[in-house]
Amino acid sequence: MTQQIIVCGAGIVGLATALALARRRQAVTVLAPAARVPPAPAAHYHPRVYALSPASQRFLASLGIWDALPASRLTPVDAMEIHGDADGSVTLDAWQAAQPHLAWIVEAAEIERVLAQAVRLSGIPWVEDRCVGYQRGVILTENGAQLRAELAIGADGAASPLRAAAGLAQQSVPYDAVGLVTHLDAGLAHHGRALQWFRDDGVLALLPLPDTARGPQVSMVWSAPADLARSLLALPADEQAERVQTFLSLATHGRLGELRMNIGLHGFPLFHEHAQMVAQGVALAGDAAHRVHPLAGQGLNLGLGDAEALATIVAQREPYRGAGDLPVLRRYQRARAEPVLAMRLVTDGLHRLFASRSAPAAWLRNAGMRGVDALPLLKRILIQQASGG
């Protein structure tokens, strides 16, 4: 079977890439197991949430996705408070950059559900199989099929089978930390503010979520040292909830009142990874191409930036070039090099700066935060960069 472009993977980045290509009149097929995500019950929120930047929101809106997301499950972020491990702090407000919002908090499952519906309604062919090999423009599937493609796109996750089969090099460095996520009932309203603390025991973020019948709700993302995280995850549920509640009380100084878990605790190891993004006939996007520390919440935004850039560049290629020609794909690689490298340097640099226990480093990071907070122009630039503006 011959296809022009095959997208391997039916996660958010893979489906967005396929839809963006189809919107640009490119012949594209999705290769992945079925993705049928039912609407979530009103009182249940998926544990994995993302902070979508204004640039990502505009991209999803251009695909017709944004308005299909249920408004009741979207939470705008109007401000962000970042606290150092001493007296340093920075507050970023959307109004400082003349923007309506800094970001929107959206559940992963809701984006996946709406994207999958849009892909199927658009008539994009969907082969319910998975890539297990790649040889000279031919994708080998788990069920024994051989699919020939001008361009194979690996949007199949951090363990990308296509990346491995195509022999694209990858560098992976573990952070010796685990991302712990859960949702919390809060004693006080969050007022659309995201909160973050840099501490000896990791980076803690509380992201605003829609209120429930019980009252205000936030999502916790705690990048905890691996040993501490493993010990917490091994505890019985009631003891685990008690330990997390004690930690939150100390870490947040009661900023949102009493915080109680309303779902279980989930953990995922953290890595700093980047791969060779292109080769003849192959391009990578999203986690298959790069992963950064979650402290800035920019992983999915980078992936959606990949999807938009790749679809645009492939669609604008010269008439005499194929979708998988290396000169075309190198344009994509160049277009994404600066934003990906910049985010990798920022997140890794902040992680290392706050991980250092030396007195000079402690003074530097907290003095730096105080300095940034006193400079409105610099804060505006930071907001614009984070928003993709």
Tab-separated table of C-alpha atoms in Angstrom:
chain	number	residue	atom	x	y	z
A	1	MET	CA	0.000	0.000	0.000
A	2	THR	CA	1.342	3.446	-0.896
A	3	GLN	CA	0.569	6.619	1.050
A	4	GLN	CA	2.069	10.080	0.684
A	5	ILE	CA	2.421	10.928	4.398
A	6	ILE	CA	1.907	8.603	7.352
A	7	VAL	CA	1.738	9.915	10.904
A	8	CYS	CA	2.723	7.273	13.444
A	9	GLY	CA	0.982	7.974	16.752
A	10	ALA	CA	-2.473	9.089	17.867
A	11	GLY	CA	-1.549	11.256	20.812
A	12	ILE	CA	-2.211	14.987	20.833
A	13	VAL	CA	0.798	15.914	18.690
A	14	GLY	CA	0.243	13.099	16.188
A	15	LEU	CA	-3.437	13.889	15.643
A	16	ALA	CA	-2.778	17.641	15.470
A	17	THR	CA	-0.068	17.027	12.877
A	18	ALA	CA	-2.371	14.852	10.758
A	19	LEU	CA	-5.206	17.356	10.964
A	20	ALA	CA	-2.915	20.300	10.124
A	21	LEU	CA	-1.582	18.462	7.071
A	22	ALA	CA	-5.076	17.563	5.890
A	23	ARG	CA	-6.216	21.184	6.334
A	24	ARG	CA	-3.322	22.116	4.016
A	25	ARG	CA	-4.544	19.631	1.379
A	26	GLN	CA	-1.863	17.015	2.001
A	27	ALA	CA	-2.663	13.314	1.614
A	28	VAL	CA	-2.104	11.943	5.126
A	29	THR	CA	-2.880	8.726	7.005
A	30	VAL	CA	-2.782	8.030	10.745
A	31	LEU	CA	-1.125	4.786	11.841
A	32	ALA	CA	-1.964	3.955	15.459
A	33	PRO	CA	-4.299	1.837	17.592
A	34	ALA	CA	-7.848	3.184	17.882
A	35	ALA	CA	-8.212	6.313	20.004
A	36	ARG	CA	-11.777	6.529	21.298
A	37	VAL	CA	-11.906	8.615	24.453
A	38	PRO	CA	-15.410	8.965	25.934
A	39	PRO	CA	-16.465	12.270	27.500
A	40	ALA	CA	-15.436	12.409	31.153
A	41	PRO	CA	-18.098	12.417	33.892
A	42	ALA	CA	-18.866	15.921	35.101
A	43	ALA	CA	-17.184	15.463	38.500
A	44	HIS	CA	-14.115	13.583	37.213
A	45	TYR	CA	-10.979	15.301	35.900
A	46	HIS	CA	-8.190	13.490	34.073
A	47	PRO	CA	-4.971	13.446	36.167
A	48	ARG	CA	-2.807	14.706	33.286
A	49	VAL	CA	-3.413	18.353	32.447
A	50	TYR	CA	-1.537	20.775	30.216
A	51	ALA	CA	-0.964	24.514	30.294
A	52	LEU	CA	-1.594	25.577	26.697
A	53	SER	CA	0.109	28.790	25.590
A	54	PRO	CA	-1.674	31.447	23.497
A	55	ALA	CA	0.305	30.197	20.457
A	56	SER	CA	-0.986	26.646	21.012
A	57	GLN	CA	-4.509	27.962	21.536
A	58	ARG	CA	-4.340	29.836	18.215
A	59	PHE	CA	-3.064	26.719	16.433
A	60	LEU	CA	-5.856	24.538	17.840
A	61	ALA	CA	-8.380	27.227	16.953
A	62	SER	CA	-7.084	27.238	13.355
A	63	LEU	CA	-7.768	23.490	13.241
A	64	GLY	CA	-11.330	23.993	14.492
A	65	ILE	CA	-10.476	22.204	17.745
A	66	TRP	CA	-10.580	24.953	20.335
A	67	ASP	CA	-14.296	25.733	20.100
A	68	ALA	CA	-15.089	22.009	20.288
A	69	LEU	CA	-13.518	21.731	23.751
A	70	PRO	CA	-16.155	22.064	26.491
A	71	ALA	CA	-15.809	25.572	27.926
A	72	SER	CA	-16.741	24.311	31.394
A	73	ARG	CA	-13.535	22.233	31.475
A	74	LEU	CA	-11.153	25.014	30.392
A	75	THR	CA	-9.468	27.163	33.018
A	76	PRO	CA	-7.743	30.394	31.986
A	77	VAL	CA	-4.540	31.334	33.817
A	78	ASP	CA	-4.467	35.072	34.392
A	79	ALA	CA	-1.342	35.274	36.558
A	80	MET	CA	1.545	33.164	37.831
A	81	GLU	CA	3.430	33.448	41.114
A	82	ILE	CA	6.909	31.909	41.249
A	83	HIS	CA	8.611	31.589	44.645
A	84	GLY	CA	12.281	30.847	45.241
A	85	ASP	CA	13.744	28.958	48.181
A	86	ALA	CA	14.374	32.153	50.153
A	87	ASP	CA	12.842	35.611	49.673
A	88	GLY	CA	12.950	35.671	45.876
A	89	SER	CA	9.674	35.764	43.948
A	90	VAL	CA	8.249	36.823	40.591
A	91	THR	CA	4.626	37.541	39.701
A	92	LEU	CA	3.625	37.521	36.020
A	93	ASP	CA	0.218	38.959	35.084
A	94	ALA	CA	-1.403	38.715	31.677
A	95	TRP	CA	-2.179	42.435	31.685
A	96	GLN	CA	1.567	43.206	31.865
A	97	ALA	CA	1.867	41.988	28.270
A	98	ALA	CA	-1.571	43.228	27.164
A	99	GLN	CA	-2.838	39.649	26.848
A	100	PRO	CA	-6.218	38.314	28.007
A	101	HIS	CA	-4.644	35.201	29.573
A	102	LEU	CA	-1.203	33.677	30.146
A	103	ALA	CA	-2.371	30.136	29.363
A	104	TRP	CA	-5.293	27.727	29.586
A	105	ILE	CA	-5.314	24.558	31.699
A	106	VAL	CA	-6.850	21.681	29.731
A	107	GLU	CA	-7.098	17.958	30.451
A	108	ALA	CA	-5.052	15.717	28.167
A	109	ALA	CA	-8.001	13.375	27.607
A	110	GLU	CA	-10.311	16.188	26.494
A	111	ILE	CA	-7.863	17.384	23.824
A	112	GLU	CA	-7.297	13.796	22.629
A	113	ARG	CA	-11.039	13.122	22.440
A	114	VAL	CA	-11.825	16.218	20.380
A	115	LEU	CA	-8.809	15.741	18.080
A	116	ALA	CA	-9.726	12.097	17.405
A	117	GLN	CA	-13.293	13.125	16.537
A	118	ALA	CA	-12.032	15.840	14.197
A	119	VAL	CA	-9.625	13.480	12.430
A	120	ARG	CA	-12.366	10.930	11.808
A	121	LEU	CA	-14.902	13.569	10.718
A	122	SER	CA	-12.314	14.979	8.290
A	123	GLY	CA	-12.133	11.624	6.546
A	124	ILE	CA	-8.434	11.136	7.225
A	125	PRO	CA	-7.624	7.426	6.748
A	126	TRP	CA	-6.795	5.704	10.049
A	127	VAL	CA	-4.938	2.380	10.027
A	128	GLU	CA	-5.502	0.754	13.419
A	129	ASP	CA	-2.089	-0.833	13.704
A	130	ARG	CA	1.305	0.291	14.970
A	131	CYS	CA	4.776	0.832	13.559
A	132	VAL	CA	7.344	-1.811	14.502
A	133	GLY	CA	9.949	-1.241	11.793
A	134	TYR	CA	11.093	1.031	8.986
A	135	GLN	CA	13.176	0.247	5.915
A	136	ARG	CA	13.840	2.623	3.002
A	137	GLY	CA	10.505	4.376	2.947
A	138	VAL	CA	8.463	1.361	4.047
A	139	ILE	CA	6.795	1.201	7.475
A	140	LEU	CA	6.434	-2.321	8.857
A	141	THR	CA	3.446	-2.799	11.134
A	142	GLU	CA	2.634	-5.086	14.045
A	143	ASN	CA	0.060	-6.962	11.943
A	144	GLY	CA	2.524	-7.603	9.134
A	145	ALA	CA	1.514	-4.843	6.724
A	146	GLN	CA	4.059	-2.877	4.689
A	147	LEU	CA	3.082	0.754	4.145
A	148	ARG	CA	5.152	2.800	1.709
A	149	ALA	CA	5.283	6.527	2.464
A	150	GLU	CA	7.054	9.535	1.014
A	151	LEU	CA	7.192	10.880	4.562
A	152	ALA	CA	6.875	8.952	7.829
A	153	ILE	CA	6.247	11.215	10.838
A	154	GLY	CA	7.171	9.881	14.262
A	155	ALA	CA	4.767	11.402	16.773
A	156	ASP	CA	4.683	8.132	18.680
A	157	GLY	CA	5.992	9.216	22.053
A	158	ALA	CA	9.219	9.263	23.999
A	159	ALA	CA	9.923	5.593	23.230
A	160	SER	CA	9.209	6.180	19.512
A	161	PRO	CA	9.407	2.878	17.563
A	162	LEU	CA	9.774	4.817	14.297
A	163	ARG	CA	12.741	6.795	15.647
A	164	ALA	CA	14.472	3.597	16.722
A	165	ALA	CA	13.686	1.743	13.489
A	166	ALA	CA	14.892	4.646	11.327
A	167	GLY	CA	18.147	4.839	13.300
A	168	LEU	CA	17.734	8.470	14.396
A	169	ALA	CA	20.143	9.246	17.227
A	170	GLN	CA	18.812	10.269	20.624
A	171	GLN	CA	20.435	11.617	23.779
A	172	SER	CA	18.656	10.916	27.053
A	173	VAL	CA	19.676	12.129	30.521
A	174	PRO	CA	17.540	11.198	33.542
A	175	TYR	CA	16.927	13.907	36.142
A	176	ASP	CA	16.760	11.452	39.064
A	177	ALA	CA	13.349	12.969	39.743
A	178	VAL	CA	9.742	11.866	39.355
A	179	GLY	CA	6.780	14.019	38.374
A	180	LEU	CA	4.014	13.427	40.911
A	181	VAL	CA	0.552	14.540	39.806
A	182	THR	CA	-2.826	14.620	41.488
A	183	HIS	CA	-5.807	16.947	41.862
A	184	LEU	CA	-6.592	18.744	45.091
A	185	ASP	CA	-9.632	20.282	46.713
A	186	ALA	CA	-8.582	23.720	47.962
A	187	GLY	CA	-9.841	25.655	50.956
A	188	LEU	CA	-9.468	29.009	49.167
A	189	ALA	CA	-10.227	30.164	45.617
A	190	HIS	CA	-7.321	30.172	43.147
A	191	HIS	CA	-8.633	33.203	41.173
A	192	GLY	CA	-7.035	31.855	37.984
A	193	ARG	CA	-3.494	32.069	39.394
A	194	ALA	CA	-0.873	29.366	38.886
A	195	LEU	CA	1.547	28.981	41.788
A	196	GLN	CA	5.054	27.536	41.795
A	197	TRP	CA	7.646	26.957	44.509
A	198	PHE	CA	11.305	25.986	44.048
A	199	ARG	CA	12.291	23.975	47.119
A	200	ASP	CA	14.967	21.633	48.451
A	201	ASP	CA	12.542	18.745	47.850
A	202	GLY	CA	11.764	19.639	44.241
A	203	VAL	CA	9.611	22.044	42.240
A	204	LEU	CA	5.948	22.266	43.216
A	205	ALA	CA	3.301	23.750	40.909
A	206	LEU	CA	-0.405	24.207	41.579
A	207	LEU	CA	-2.472	24.845	38.457
A	208	PRO	CA	-6.039	26.210	38.539
A	209	LEU	CA	-8.852	23.851	37.557
A	210	PRO	CA	-12.634	24.351	37.327
A	211	ASP	CA	-14.486	24.399	40.634
A	212	THR	CA	-16.433	21.291	41.611
A	213	ALA	CA	-19.463	20.840	43.870
A	214	ARG	CA	-16.949	20.568	46.718
A	215	GLY	CA	-15.468	23.983	45.939
A	216	PRO	CA	-12.177	25.214	44.394
A	217	GLN	CA	-9.832	22.684	42.772
A	218	VAL	CA	-6.197	22.752	41.613
A	219	SER	CA	-3.865	20.289	39.910
A	220	MET	CA	-0.555	19.470	41.596
A	221	VAL	CA	2.627	18.809	39.630
A	222	TRP	CA	5.518	18.077	41.982
A	223	SER	CA	8.935	17.277	40.496
A	224	ALA	CA	10.181	15.320	43.492
A	225	PRO	CA	13.530	13.592	44.106
A	226	ALA	CA	13.254	10.002	42.851
A	227	ASP	CA	13.800	8.304	46.233
A	228	LEU	CA	11.196	10.479	47.945
A	229	ALA	CA	8.713	9.976	45.116
A	230	ARG	CA	9.121	6.196	45.111
A	231	SER	CA	8.595	6.024	48.871
A	232	LEU	CA	5.398	8.087	48.571
A	233	LEU	CA	4.029	6.035	45.689
A	234	ALA	CA	4.602	2.823	47.669
A	235	LEU	CA	2.452	3.952	50.627
A	236	PRO	CA	-1.153	2.836	51.221
A	237	ALA	CA	-3.637	5.374	49.854
A	238	ASP	CA	-4.689	6.879	53.195
A	239	GLU	CA	-1.114	7.284	54.454
A	240	GLN	CA	-0.058	8.635	51.064
A	241	ALA	CA	-2.796	11.289	51.162
A	242	GLU	CA	-1.790	12.295	54.692
A	243	ARG	CA	1.882	12.657	53.750
A	244	VAL	CA	1.051	14.734	50.659
A	245	GLN	CA	-1.275	16.968	52.657
A	246	THR	CA	1.446	17.577	55.278
A	247	PHE	CA	3.973	18.431	52.570
A	248	LEU	CA	1.575	20.838	50.855
A	249	SER	CA	0.771	22.625	54.100
A	250	LEU	CA	4.477	23.320	54.702
A	251	ALA	CA	5.350	24.103	51.077
A	252	THR	CA	2.495	26.511	50.321
A	253	HIS	CA	2.271	28.245	53.727
A	254	GLY	CA	-1.506	27.938	53.495
A	255	ARG	CA	-1.632	29.989	50.269
A	256	LEU	CA	-4.789	28.145	49.133
A	257	GLY	CA	-5.961	26.998	52.546
A	258	GLU	CA	-6.250	23.301	53.311
A	259	LEU	CA	-5.407	21.083	50.329
A	260	ARG	CA	-6.750	17.524	50.066
A	261	MET	CA	-6.235	14.954	47.304
A	262	ASN	CA	-9.429	14.083	45.424
A	263	ILE	CA	-7.884	11.502	43.065
A	264	GLY	CA	-4.959	9.096	43.384
A	265	LEU	CA	-1.293	10.025	43.115
A	266	HIS	CA	0.425	9.279	39.789
A	267	GLY	CA	4.148	9.373	38.992
A	268	PHE	CA	6.311	9.499	35.855
A	269	PRO	CA	10.142	9.695	35.647
A	270	LEU	CA	11.652	12.910	34.295
A	271	PHE	CA	14.209	13.086	31.500
A	272	HIS	CA	16.092	15.635	29.456
A	273	GLU	CA	16.047	14.252	25.887
A	274	HIS	CA	16.611	15.371	22.345
A	275	ALA	CA	16.903	13.445	19.098
A	276	GLN	CA	17.980	13.905	15.502
A	277	MET	CA	14.702	15.329	14.187
A	278	VAL	CA	14.908	14.434	10.497
A	279	ALA	CA	16.375	12.045	7.952
A	280	GLN	CA	15.452	11.311	4.339
A	281	GLY	CA	11.751	10.395	4.437
A	282	VAL	CA	11.422	10.688	8.243
A	283	ALA	CA	10.588	13.531	10.660
A	284	LEU	CA	9.998	13.486	14.414
A	285	ALA	CA	7.635	15.656	16.443
A	286	GLY	CA	6.701	16.047	20.107
A	287	ASP	CA	8.133	13.696	22.729
A	288	ALA	CA	9.661	11.520	20.011
A	289	ALA	CA	11.920	14.487	19.181
A	290	HIS	CA	12.487	16.136	22.567
A	291	ARG	CA	11.497	16.171	26.221
A	292	VAL	CA	12.208	18.981	28.690
A	293	HIS	CA	11.813	19.388	32.441
A	294	PRO	CA	8.131	20.104	33.249
A	295	LEU	CA	8.911	23.067	35.530
A	296	ALA	CA	7.938	25.515	32.762
A	297	GLY	CA	4.979	23.434	31.555
A	298	GLN	CA	6.076	23.810	27.922
A	299	GLY	CA	6.445	20.218	26.687
A	300	LEU	CA	3.139	19.991	24.811
A	301	ASN	CA	3.462	23.563	23.547
A	302	LEU	CA	6.783	22.610	21.927
A	303	GLY	CA	5.131	19.561	20.380
A	304	LEU	CA	2.235	21.563	18.958
A	305	GLY	CA	4.792	24.038	17.594
A	306	ASP	CA	6.443	21.090	15.844
A	307	ALA	CA	3.103	20.018	14.356
A	308	GLU	CA	2.290	23.471	13.006
A	309	ALA	CA	5.762	24.087	11.583
A	310	LEU	CA	6.041	20.651	9.952
A	311	ALA	CA	2.612	20.849	8.320
A	312	THR	CA	3.257	24.367	7.027
A	313	ILE	CA	6.723	23.623	5.628
A	314	VAL	CA	5.698	20.369	3.962
A	315	ALA	CA	2.646	22.025	2.387
A	316	GLN	CA	4.727	24.959	1.080
A	317	ARG	CA	7.428	22.836	-0.548
A	318	GLU	CA	8.301	23.347	-4.189
A	319	PRO	CA	6.142	21.407	-6.674
A	320	TYR	CA	9.121	19.310	-7.770
A	321	ARG	CA	9.941	18.117	-4.236
A	322	GLY	CA	8.413	15.213	-2.355
A	323	ALA	CA	7.081	15.528	1.182
A	324	GLY	CA	9.998	13.499	2.536
A	325	ASP	CA	12.828	15.144	0.619
A	326	LEU	CA	15.687	15.980	2.969
A	327	PRO	CA	15.973	19.670	1.932
A	328	VAL	CA	12.303	20.141	2.902
A	329	LEU	CA	12.706	18.378	6.234
A	330	ARG	CA	15.868	20.328	7.041
A	331	ARG	CA	13.792	23.517	6.813
A	332	TYR	CA	11.557	22.057	9.505
A	333	GLN	CA	14.582	21.144	11.603
A	334	ARG	CA	15.980	24.683	11.312
A	335	ALA	CA	12.620	26.262	12.117
A	336	ARG	CA	12.337	24.279	15.342
A	337	ALA	CA	15.988	24.389	16.422
A	338	GLU	CA	15.879	27.755	18.205
A	339	PRO	CA	12.631	27.374	20.216
A	340	VAL	CA	13.470	23.807	21.268
A	341	LEU	CA	17.053	24.651	22.244
A	342	ALA	CA	15.983	27.799	24.081
A	343	MET	CA	13.393	25.929	26.139
A	344	ARG	CA	15.830	23.109	26.862
A	345	LEU	CA	18.472	25.552	28.089
A	346	VAL	CA	15.996	27.494	30.232
A	347	THR	CA	14.398	24.483	31.911
A	348	ASP	CA	17.633	22.568	32.401
A	349	GLY	CA	19.426	25.694	33.593
A	350	LEU	CA	16.733	26.528	36.139
A	351	HIS	CA	16.705	22.943	37.357
A	352	ARG	CA	20.466	22.966	37.898
A	353	LEU	CA	20.474	26.426	39.481
A	354	PHE	CA	17.844	25.516	42.063
A	355	ALA	CA	19.286	22.045	42.627
A	356	SER	CA	22.584	23.577	43.801
A	357	ARG	CA	22.807	23.940	47.553
A	358	SER	CA	25.799	26.339	47.516
A	359	ALA	CA	25.361	29.745	49.174
A	360	PRO	CA	26.408	31.746	46.059
A	361	ALA	CA	23.879	29.884	43.912
A	362	ALA	CA	21.131	30.443	46.482
A	363	TRP	CA	21.891	34.177	46.598
A	364	LEU	CA	22.057	34.410	42.796
A	365	ARG	CA	18.751	32.702	42.085
A	366	ASN	CA	16.751	34.635	44.685
A	367	ALA	CA	18.392	37.977	43.849
A	368	GLY	CA	17.680	37.269	40.177
A	369	MET	CA	14.002	36.669	40.901
A	370	ARG	CA	13.750	39.897	42.908
A	371	GLY	CA	15.415	41.766	40.057
A	372	VAL	CA	13.065	40.359	37.423
A	373	ASP	CA	10.041	41.185	39.573
A	374	ALA	CA	11.138	44.825	39.725
A	375	LEU	CA	11.433	45.212	35.933
A	376	PRO	CA	8.032	45.386	34.159
A	377	LEU	CA	9.600	45.469	30.680
A	378	LEU	CA	11.566	42.278	31.318
A	379	LYS	CA	8.450	40.571	32.673
A	380	ARG	CA	6.559	41.586	29.532
A	381	ILE	CA	9.300	40.057	27.358
A	382	LEU	CA	9.215	36.835	29.420
A	383	ILE	CA	5.443	36.570	29.024
A	384	GLN	CA	5.626	37.194	25.278
A	385	GLN	CA	8.343	34.549	24.841
A	386	ALA	CA	6.408	31.982	26.889
A	387	SER	CA	3.212	32.679	24.950
A	388	GLY	CA	4.872	32.252	21.571
A	389	GLY	CA	4.235	35.877	20.736
